[in-house]
């Protein structure tokens, strides 16, 4: 998916400036949104994030 940067960012070794568009996958888009480099990506159906959320770890692994 294409996303528009709202802050400078280096992607695959290339430096981009705010306003540039780059091609990323859903997990990269979610990370960029979390880092506030892009606006949250919406799926167009109810305004939910297009990237799946990681499930919470509920068991004790120790």
PDB file of C-alpha atoms in Angstrom:
ATOM      1  CA  UNK A   1       0.000   0.000   0.000  1.00  0.00           C
ATOM      2  CA  UNK A   2       1.122   3.565  -0.592  1.00  0.00           C
ATOM      3  CA  UNK A   3       1.407   5.877   2.392  1.00  0.00           C
ATOM      4  CA  UNK A   4       2.220   9.575   2.607  1.00  0.00           C
ATOM      5  CA  UNK A   5       4.929  10.566   5.062  1.00  0.00           C
ATOM      6  CA  UNK A   6       4.257  13.398   7.480  1.00  0.00           C
ATOM      7  CA  UNK A   7       7.845  13.411   8.760  1.00  0.00           C
ATOM      8  CA  UNK A   8      11.288  12.608   7.314  1.00  0.00           C
ATOM      9  CA  UNK A   9      11.976   8.867   7.150  1.00  0.00           C
ATOM     10  CA  UNK A  10      14.563   6.477   5.721  1.00  0.00           C
ATOM     11  CA  UNK A  11      13.034   3.425   4.021  1.00  0.00           C
ATOM     12  CA  UNK A  12      15.123   0.676   2.398  1.00  0.00           C
ATOM     13  CA  UNK A  13      18.202   2.899   2.623  1.00  0.00           C
ATOM     14  CA  UNK A  14      16.574   5.869   0.864  1.00  0.00           C
ATOM     15  CA  UNK A  15      15.942   9.139   2.723  1.00  0.00           C
ATOM     16  CA  UNK A  16      12.485  10.640   2.176  1.00  0.00           C
ATOM     17  CA  UNK A  17      10.985  13.966   3.273  1.00  0.00           C
ATOM     18  CA  UNK A  18       7.537  14.795   4.619  1.00  0.00           C
ATOM     19  CA  UNK A  19       4.986  14.641   1.801  1.00  0.00           C
ATOM     20  CA  UNK A  20       6.718  11.831  -0.103  1.00  0.00           C
ATOM     21  CA  UNK A  21       4.780   8.618  -0.763  1.00  0.00           C
ATOM     22  CA  UNK A  22       6.335   5.199  -0.219  1.00  0.00           C
ATOM     23  CA  UNK A  23       5.138   1.638  -0.786  1.00  0.00           C
ATOM     24  CA  UNK A  24       4.888  -0.455   2.403  1.00  0.00           C
ATOM     25  CA  UNK A  25       3.113  -3.570   3.653  1.00  0.00           C
ATOM     26  CA  UNK A  26       0.407  -3.523   6.343  1.00  0.00           C
ATOM     27  CA  UNK A  27       2.751  -4.213   9.265  1.00  0.00           C
ATOM     28  CA  UNK A  28       5.179  -1.504   8.126  1.00  0.00           C
ATOM     29  CA  UNK A  29       2.270   0.943   7.810  1.00  0.00           C
ATOM     30  CA  UNK A  30       1.120   0.086  11.338  1.00  0.00           C
ATOM     31  CA  UNK A  31       4.625   0.670  12.700  1.00  0.00           C
ATOM     32  CA  UNK A  32       4.990   3.973  10.821  1.00  0.00           C
ATOM     33  CA  UNK A  33       1.630   5.131  12.191  1.00  0.00           C
ATOM     34  CA  UNK A  34       2.646   4.129  15.728  1.00  0.00           C
ATOM     35  CA  UNK A  35       5.852   6.157  15.304  1.00  0.00           C
ATOM     36  CA  UNK A  36       3.709   9.076  14.012  1.00  0.00           C
ATOM     37  CA  UNK A  37       5.552   9.141  10.679  1.00  0.00           C
ATOM     38  CA  UNK A  38       2.251   8.651   8.805  1.00  0.00           C
ATOM     39  CA  UNK A  39      -1.396   9.153   9.708  1.00  0.00           C
ATOM     40  CA  UNK A  40      -3.210   5.969  10.757  1.00  0.00           C
ATOM     41  CA  UNK A  41      -4.190   3.866   7.741  1.00  0.00           C
ATOM     42  CA  UNK A  42      -7.921   3.197   7.542  1.00  0.00           C
ATOM     43  CA  UNK A  43      -9.444   0.223   5.738  1.00  0.00           C
ATOM     44  CA  UNK A  44     -12.337   2.259   4.310  1.00  0.00           C
ATOM     45  CA  UNK A  45     -14.960   0.104   6.057  1.00  0.00           C
ATOM     46  CA  UNK A  46     -15.875   1.665   9.345  1.00  0.00           C
ATOM     47  CA  UNK A  47     -12.621   3.492   9.941  1.00  0.00           C
ATOM     48  CA  UNK A  48     -10.697   0.581  11.423  1.00  0.00           C
ATOM     49  CA  UNK A  49      -6.954   0.288  11.025  1.00  0.00           C
ATOM     50  CA  UNK A  50      -5.977  -1.752   7.967  1.00  0.00           C
ATOM     51  CA  UNK A  51      -3.161  -3.492   9.833  1.00  0.00           C
ATOM     52  CA  UNK A  52      -4.037  -6.336  12.193  1.00  0.00           C
ATOM     53  CA  UNK A  53      -3.195  -5.863  15.866  1.00  0.00           C
ATOM     54  CA  UNK A  54      -0.967  -8.346  17.636  1.00  0.00           C
ATOM     55  CA  UNK A  55      -2.882 -10.406  20.215  1.00  0.00           C
ATOM     56  CA  UNK A  56      -2.084  -9.765  23.857  1.00  0.00           C
ATOM     57  CA  UNK A  57       0.007 -12.406  25.593  1.00  0.00           C
ATOM     58  CA  UNK A  58      -2.158 -13.790  28.362  1.00  0.00           C
ATOM     59  CA  UNK A  59      -0.175 -16.796  29.560  1.00  0.00           C
ATOM     60  CA  UNK A  60       2.869 -16.818  31.788  1.00  0.00           C
ATOM     61  CA  UNK A  61       5.784 -18.193  29.769  1.00  0.00           C
ATOM     62  CA  UNK A  62       8.190 -18.461  32.727  1.00  0.00           C
TER      63      UNK A  62
END
